[in-house]
Short mmCIF file of C-alpha atoms in Angstrom, two decimals:
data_model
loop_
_atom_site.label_atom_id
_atom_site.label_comp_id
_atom_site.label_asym_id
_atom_site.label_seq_id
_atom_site.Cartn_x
_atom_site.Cartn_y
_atom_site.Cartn_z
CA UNK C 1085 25.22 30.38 -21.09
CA UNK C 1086 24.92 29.98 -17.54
CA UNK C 1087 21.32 32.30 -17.62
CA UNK C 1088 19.41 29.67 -20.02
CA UNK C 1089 20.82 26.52 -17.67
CA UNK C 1090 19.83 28.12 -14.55
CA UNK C 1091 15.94 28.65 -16.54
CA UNK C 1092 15.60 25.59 -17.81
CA UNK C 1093 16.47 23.71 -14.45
CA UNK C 1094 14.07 26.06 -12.70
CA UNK C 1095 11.46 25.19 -15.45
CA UNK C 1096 11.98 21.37 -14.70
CA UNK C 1097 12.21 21.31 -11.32
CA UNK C 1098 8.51 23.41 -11.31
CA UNK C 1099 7.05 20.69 -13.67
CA UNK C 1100 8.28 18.29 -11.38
CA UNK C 1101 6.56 19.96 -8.12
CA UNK C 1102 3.54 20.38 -10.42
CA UNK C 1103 3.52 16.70 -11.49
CA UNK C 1104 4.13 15.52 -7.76
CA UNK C 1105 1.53 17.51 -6.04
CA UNK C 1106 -1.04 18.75 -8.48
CA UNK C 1107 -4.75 17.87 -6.88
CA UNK C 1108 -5.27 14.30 -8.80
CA UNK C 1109 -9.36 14.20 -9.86
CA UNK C 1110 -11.59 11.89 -7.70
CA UNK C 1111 -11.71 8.05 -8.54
CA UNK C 1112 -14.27 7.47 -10.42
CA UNK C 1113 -16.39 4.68 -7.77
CA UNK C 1114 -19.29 4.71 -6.39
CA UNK C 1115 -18.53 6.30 -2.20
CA UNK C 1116 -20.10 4.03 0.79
CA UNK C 1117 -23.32 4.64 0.97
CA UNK C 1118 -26.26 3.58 3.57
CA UNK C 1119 -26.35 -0.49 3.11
CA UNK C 1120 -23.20 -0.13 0.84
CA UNK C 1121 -20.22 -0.19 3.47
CA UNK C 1122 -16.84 -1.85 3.44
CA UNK C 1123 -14.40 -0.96 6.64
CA UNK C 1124 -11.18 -1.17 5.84
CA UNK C 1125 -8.44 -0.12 8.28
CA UNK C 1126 -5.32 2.18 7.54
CA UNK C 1127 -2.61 1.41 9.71
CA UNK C 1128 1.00 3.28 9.93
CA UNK C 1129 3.62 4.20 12.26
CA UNK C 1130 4.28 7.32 10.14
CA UNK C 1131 6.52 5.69 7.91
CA UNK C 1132 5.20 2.90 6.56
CA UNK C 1133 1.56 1.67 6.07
CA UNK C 1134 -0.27 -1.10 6.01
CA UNK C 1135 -3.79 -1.92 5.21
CA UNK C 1136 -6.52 -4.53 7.48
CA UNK C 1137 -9.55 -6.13 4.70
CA UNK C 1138 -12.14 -7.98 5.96
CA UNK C 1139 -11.62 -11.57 4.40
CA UNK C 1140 -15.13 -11.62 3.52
CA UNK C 1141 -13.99 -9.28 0.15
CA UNK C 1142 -11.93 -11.79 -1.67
CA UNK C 1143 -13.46 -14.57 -2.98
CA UNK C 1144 -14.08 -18.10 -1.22
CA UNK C 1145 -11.49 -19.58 -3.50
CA UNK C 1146 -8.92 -16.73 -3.42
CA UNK C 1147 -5.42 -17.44 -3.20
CA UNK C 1148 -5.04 -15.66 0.41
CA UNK C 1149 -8.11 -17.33 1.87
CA UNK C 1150 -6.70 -20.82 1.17
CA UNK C 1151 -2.98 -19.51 2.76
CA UNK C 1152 -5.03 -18.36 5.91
CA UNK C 1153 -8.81 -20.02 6.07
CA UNK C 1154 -9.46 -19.16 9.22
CA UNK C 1155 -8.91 -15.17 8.93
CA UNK C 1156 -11.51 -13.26 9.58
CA UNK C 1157 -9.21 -10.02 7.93
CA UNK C 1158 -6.18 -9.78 6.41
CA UNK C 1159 -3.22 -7.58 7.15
CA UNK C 1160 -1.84 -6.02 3.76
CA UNK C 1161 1.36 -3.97 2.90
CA UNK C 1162 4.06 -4.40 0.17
CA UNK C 1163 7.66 -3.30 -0.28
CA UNK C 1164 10.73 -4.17 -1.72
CA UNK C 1165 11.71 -7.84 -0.61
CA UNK C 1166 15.06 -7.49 0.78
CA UNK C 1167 14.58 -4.47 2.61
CA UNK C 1168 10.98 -5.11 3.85
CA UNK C 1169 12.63 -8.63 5.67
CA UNK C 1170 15.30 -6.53 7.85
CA UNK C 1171 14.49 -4.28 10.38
CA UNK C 1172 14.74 -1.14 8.13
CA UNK C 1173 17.71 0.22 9.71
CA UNK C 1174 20.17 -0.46 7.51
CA UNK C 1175 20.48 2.43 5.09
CA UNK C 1176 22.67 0.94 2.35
CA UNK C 1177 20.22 -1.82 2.08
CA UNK C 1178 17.60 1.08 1.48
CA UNK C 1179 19.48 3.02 -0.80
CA UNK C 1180 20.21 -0.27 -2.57
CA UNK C 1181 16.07 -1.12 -2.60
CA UNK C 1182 15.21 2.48 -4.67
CA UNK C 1183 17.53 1.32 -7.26
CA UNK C 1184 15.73 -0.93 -9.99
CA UNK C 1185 14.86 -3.61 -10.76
CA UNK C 1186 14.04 -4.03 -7.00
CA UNK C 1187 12.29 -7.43 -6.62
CA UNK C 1188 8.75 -7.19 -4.01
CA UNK C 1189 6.76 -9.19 -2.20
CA UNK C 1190 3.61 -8.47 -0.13
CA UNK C 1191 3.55 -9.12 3.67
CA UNK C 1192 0.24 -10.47 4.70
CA UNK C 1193 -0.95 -11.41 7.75
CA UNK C 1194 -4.11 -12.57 9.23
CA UNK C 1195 -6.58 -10.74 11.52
CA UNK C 1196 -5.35 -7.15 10.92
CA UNK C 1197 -5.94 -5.52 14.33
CA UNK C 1198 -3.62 -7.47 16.52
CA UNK C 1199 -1.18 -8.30 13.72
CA UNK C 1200 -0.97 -4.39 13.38
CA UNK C 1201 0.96 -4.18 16.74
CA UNK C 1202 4.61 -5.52 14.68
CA UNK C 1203 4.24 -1.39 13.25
CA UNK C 1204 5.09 -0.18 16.58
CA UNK C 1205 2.80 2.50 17.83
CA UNK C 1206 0.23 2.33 15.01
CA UNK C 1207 -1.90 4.44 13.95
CA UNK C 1208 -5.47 2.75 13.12
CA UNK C 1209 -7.89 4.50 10.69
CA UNK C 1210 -11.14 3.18 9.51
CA UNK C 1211 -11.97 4.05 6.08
CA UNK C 1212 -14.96 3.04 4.89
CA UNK C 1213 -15.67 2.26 0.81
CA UNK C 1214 -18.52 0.93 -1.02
CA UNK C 1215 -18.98 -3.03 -2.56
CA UNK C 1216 -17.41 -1.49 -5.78
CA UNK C 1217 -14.77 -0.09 -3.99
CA UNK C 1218 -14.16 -3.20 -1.50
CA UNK C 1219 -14.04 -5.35 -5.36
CA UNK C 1220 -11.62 -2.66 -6.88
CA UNK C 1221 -8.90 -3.29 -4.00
CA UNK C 1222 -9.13 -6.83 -4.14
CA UNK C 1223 -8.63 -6.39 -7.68
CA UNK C 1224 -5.38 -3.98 -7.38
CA UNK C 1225 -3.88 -6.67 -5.14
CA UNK C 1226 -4.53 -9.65 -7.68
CA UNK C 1227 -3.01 -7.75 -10.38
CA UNK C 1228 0.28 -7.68 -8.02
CA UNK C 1229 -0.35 -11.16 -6.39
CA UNK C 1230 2.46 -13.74 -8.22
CA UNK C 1231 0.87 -16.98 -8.40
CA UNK C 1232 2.42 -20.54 -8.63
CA UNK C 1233 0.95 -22.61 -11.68
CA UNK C 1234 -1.93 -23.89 -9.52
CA UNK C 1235 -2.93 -20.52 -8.54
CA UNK C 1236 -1.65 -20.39 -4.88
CA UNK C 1237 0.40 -17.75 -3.36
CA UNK C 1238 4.22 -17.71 -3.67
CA UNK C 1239 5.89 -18.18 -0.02
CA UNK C 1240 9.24 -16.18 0.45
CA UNK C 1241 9.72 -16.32 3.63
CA UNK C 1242 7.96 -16.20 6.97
CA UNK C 1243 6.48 -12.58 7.73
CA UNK C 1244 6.87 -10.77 10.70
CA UNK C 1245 4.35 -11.46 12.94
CA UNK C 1246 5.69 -14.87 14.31
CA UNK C 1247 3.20 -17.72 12.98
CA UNK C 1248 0.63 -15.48 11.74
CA UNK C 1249 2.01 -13.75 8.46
CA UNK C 1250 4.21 -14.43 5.57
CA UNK C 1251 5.75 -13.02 2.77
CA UNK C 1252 4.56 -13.47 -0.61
CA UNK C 1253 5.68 -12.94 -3.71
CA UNK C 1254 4.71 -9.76 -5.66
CA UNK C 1255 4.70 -8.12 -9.35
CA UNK C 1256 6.08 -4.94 -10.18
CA UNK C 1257 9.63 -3.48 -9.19
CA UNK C 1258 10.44 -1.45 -5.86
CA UNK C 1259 11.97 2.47 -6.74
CA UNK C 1260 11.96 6.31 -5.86
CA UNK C 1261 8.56 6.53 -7.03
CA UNK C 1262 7.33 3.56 -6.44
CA UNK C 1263 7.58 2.86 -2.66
CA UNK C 1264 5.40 0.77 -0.64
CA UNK C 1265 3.15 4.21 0.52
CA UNK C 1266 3.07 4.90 -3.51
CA UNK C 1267 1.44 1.06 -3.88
CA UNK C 1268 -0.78 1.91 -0.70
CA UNK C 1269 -1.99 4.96 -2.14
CA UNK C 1270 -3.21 3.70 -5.37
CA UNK C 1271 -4.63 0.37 -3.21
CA UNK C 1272 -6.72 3.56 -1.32
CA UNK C 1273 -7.71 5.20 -4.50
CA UNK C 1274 -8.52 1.71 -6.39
CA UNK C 1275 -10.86 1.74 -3.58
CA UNK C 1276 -12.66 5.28 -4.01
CA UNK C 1277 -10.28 7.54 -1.41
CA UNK C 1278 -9.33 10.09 -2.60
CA UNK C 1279 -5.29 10.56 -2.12
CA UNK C 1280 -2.13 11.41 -3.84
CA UNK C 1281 -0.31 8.54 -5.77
CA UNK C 1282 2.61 10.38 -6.78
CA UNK C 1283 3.84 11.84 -3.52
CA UNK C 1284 3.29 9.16 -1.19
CA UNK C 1285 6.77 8.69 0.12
CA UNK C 1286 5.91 8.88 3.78
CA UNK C 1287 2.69 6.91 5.68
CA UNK C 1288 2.12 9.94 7.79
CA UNK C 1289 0.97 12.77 5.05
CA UNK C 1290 -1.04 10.31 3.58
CA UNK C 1291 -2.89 9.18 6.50
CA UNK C 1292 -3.41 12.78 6.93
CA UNK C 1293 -4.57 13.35 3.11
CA UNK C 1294 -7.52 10.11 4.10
CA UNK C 1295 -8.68 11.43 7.52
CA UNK C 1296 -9.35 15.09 5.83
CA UNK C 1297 -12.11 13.00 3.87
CA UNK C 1298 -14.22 12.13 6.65
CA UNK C 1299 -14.34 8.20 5.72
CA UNK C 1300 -13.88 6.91 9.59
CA UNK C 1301 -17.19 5.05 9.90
CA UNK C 1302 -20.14 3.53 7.55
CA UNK C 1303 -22.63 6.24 6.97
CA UNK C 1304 -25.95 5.55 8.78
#
């Protein structure tokens, strides 16, 4: 009996691998092209990852752009809500995040570059997308964005850069395989980049996965 257990957990945990780290196909969008560049900015401190947007992508009337009107980018990442407050150390508050239903919010902030620093030693990649790209992302946010009934962003609590970012809150429940590098990954491949969605546990292999594509400036 034990023969067929032992095959059939071997069998699983192969599907599994497979399903995890198969090569995904290319997004289907259109890649930055001469007079068709967006720079976005991939920041990370090898664990977690956040992503800079110009504020010229969202619309004039978009929820974020009223929060912060004088941004000239915005500062993006998303987690679990309880966890994402503290100062990630506490590892029964992490176990307790993976564990749905997990509640999330988003933790924007307003010009990206020096709002980065809260990371810690950051790592800062450009990655540069086309229009259609730029409008995808901005899309994959919205469809996470909770609004209030007059379509403004939902405060939860102040962020972490002091006076400069907030949290907000977010759709869609915090787990094992769906951690805030798994929401950053699809944000990169809603945009065109080719990465990994299922794997994305740690910032670092997937800042790793963008560099190998050779998107660090506008082509010219």
């Amino acid at each position: 009996m034990k023969r067929p257990i032992l095959t059939s957990a071997l069998v699983a945990i192969c599907a599994l691998f497979t399903y995890l780290y198969f090569p995904m196909p290319a997004p289907d969008v259109a890649p930055a092209r001469v007079g068709d560049c967006v720079e976005l900015h991939l920041y990370s401190n090898g664990f977690h990852s956040d992503i800079g947007a110009p504020a010229s992508i969202f619309p004039d009337d978009h929820a974020l752009r009223r929060l912060y009107p004088e941004a000239r980018s915005f500062l993006i990442g998303w987690g679990e809500e309880h966890f994402y407050q503290s100062p990630g150390t506490d590892l029964m508050l992490g176990l307790d995040a993976i564990i749905p239903p997990s509640p999330t919010v988003f933790h924007i902030a307003y010009n990206a570059a020096p709002s980065s620093v809260y990371l810690g030693p950051t790592d800062d990649t450009a990655v540069a997308v086309s229009a259609e790209g730029a409008a995808a992302f901005v899309a994959l946010v919205d469809k996470y964005l909770a609004l209030d009934p007059a379509g403004d962003a939902i405060p939860v609590a102040q962020g972490k850069v002091v006076g400069r970012s907030m949290f907000l809150r977010s759709r869609g429940s915090f787990h094992l395989f769906n951690v805030c590098n798994h929401w950053m990954a699809k944000a990169l491949r809603a945009a065109g980049v080719n990465v990994n969605t299922r794997a994305a546990w740690m910032a670092g292999p997937m800042v790793e996965q963008v560099r190998r594509q050779g998107l660090d400036r506008c082509p010219t």
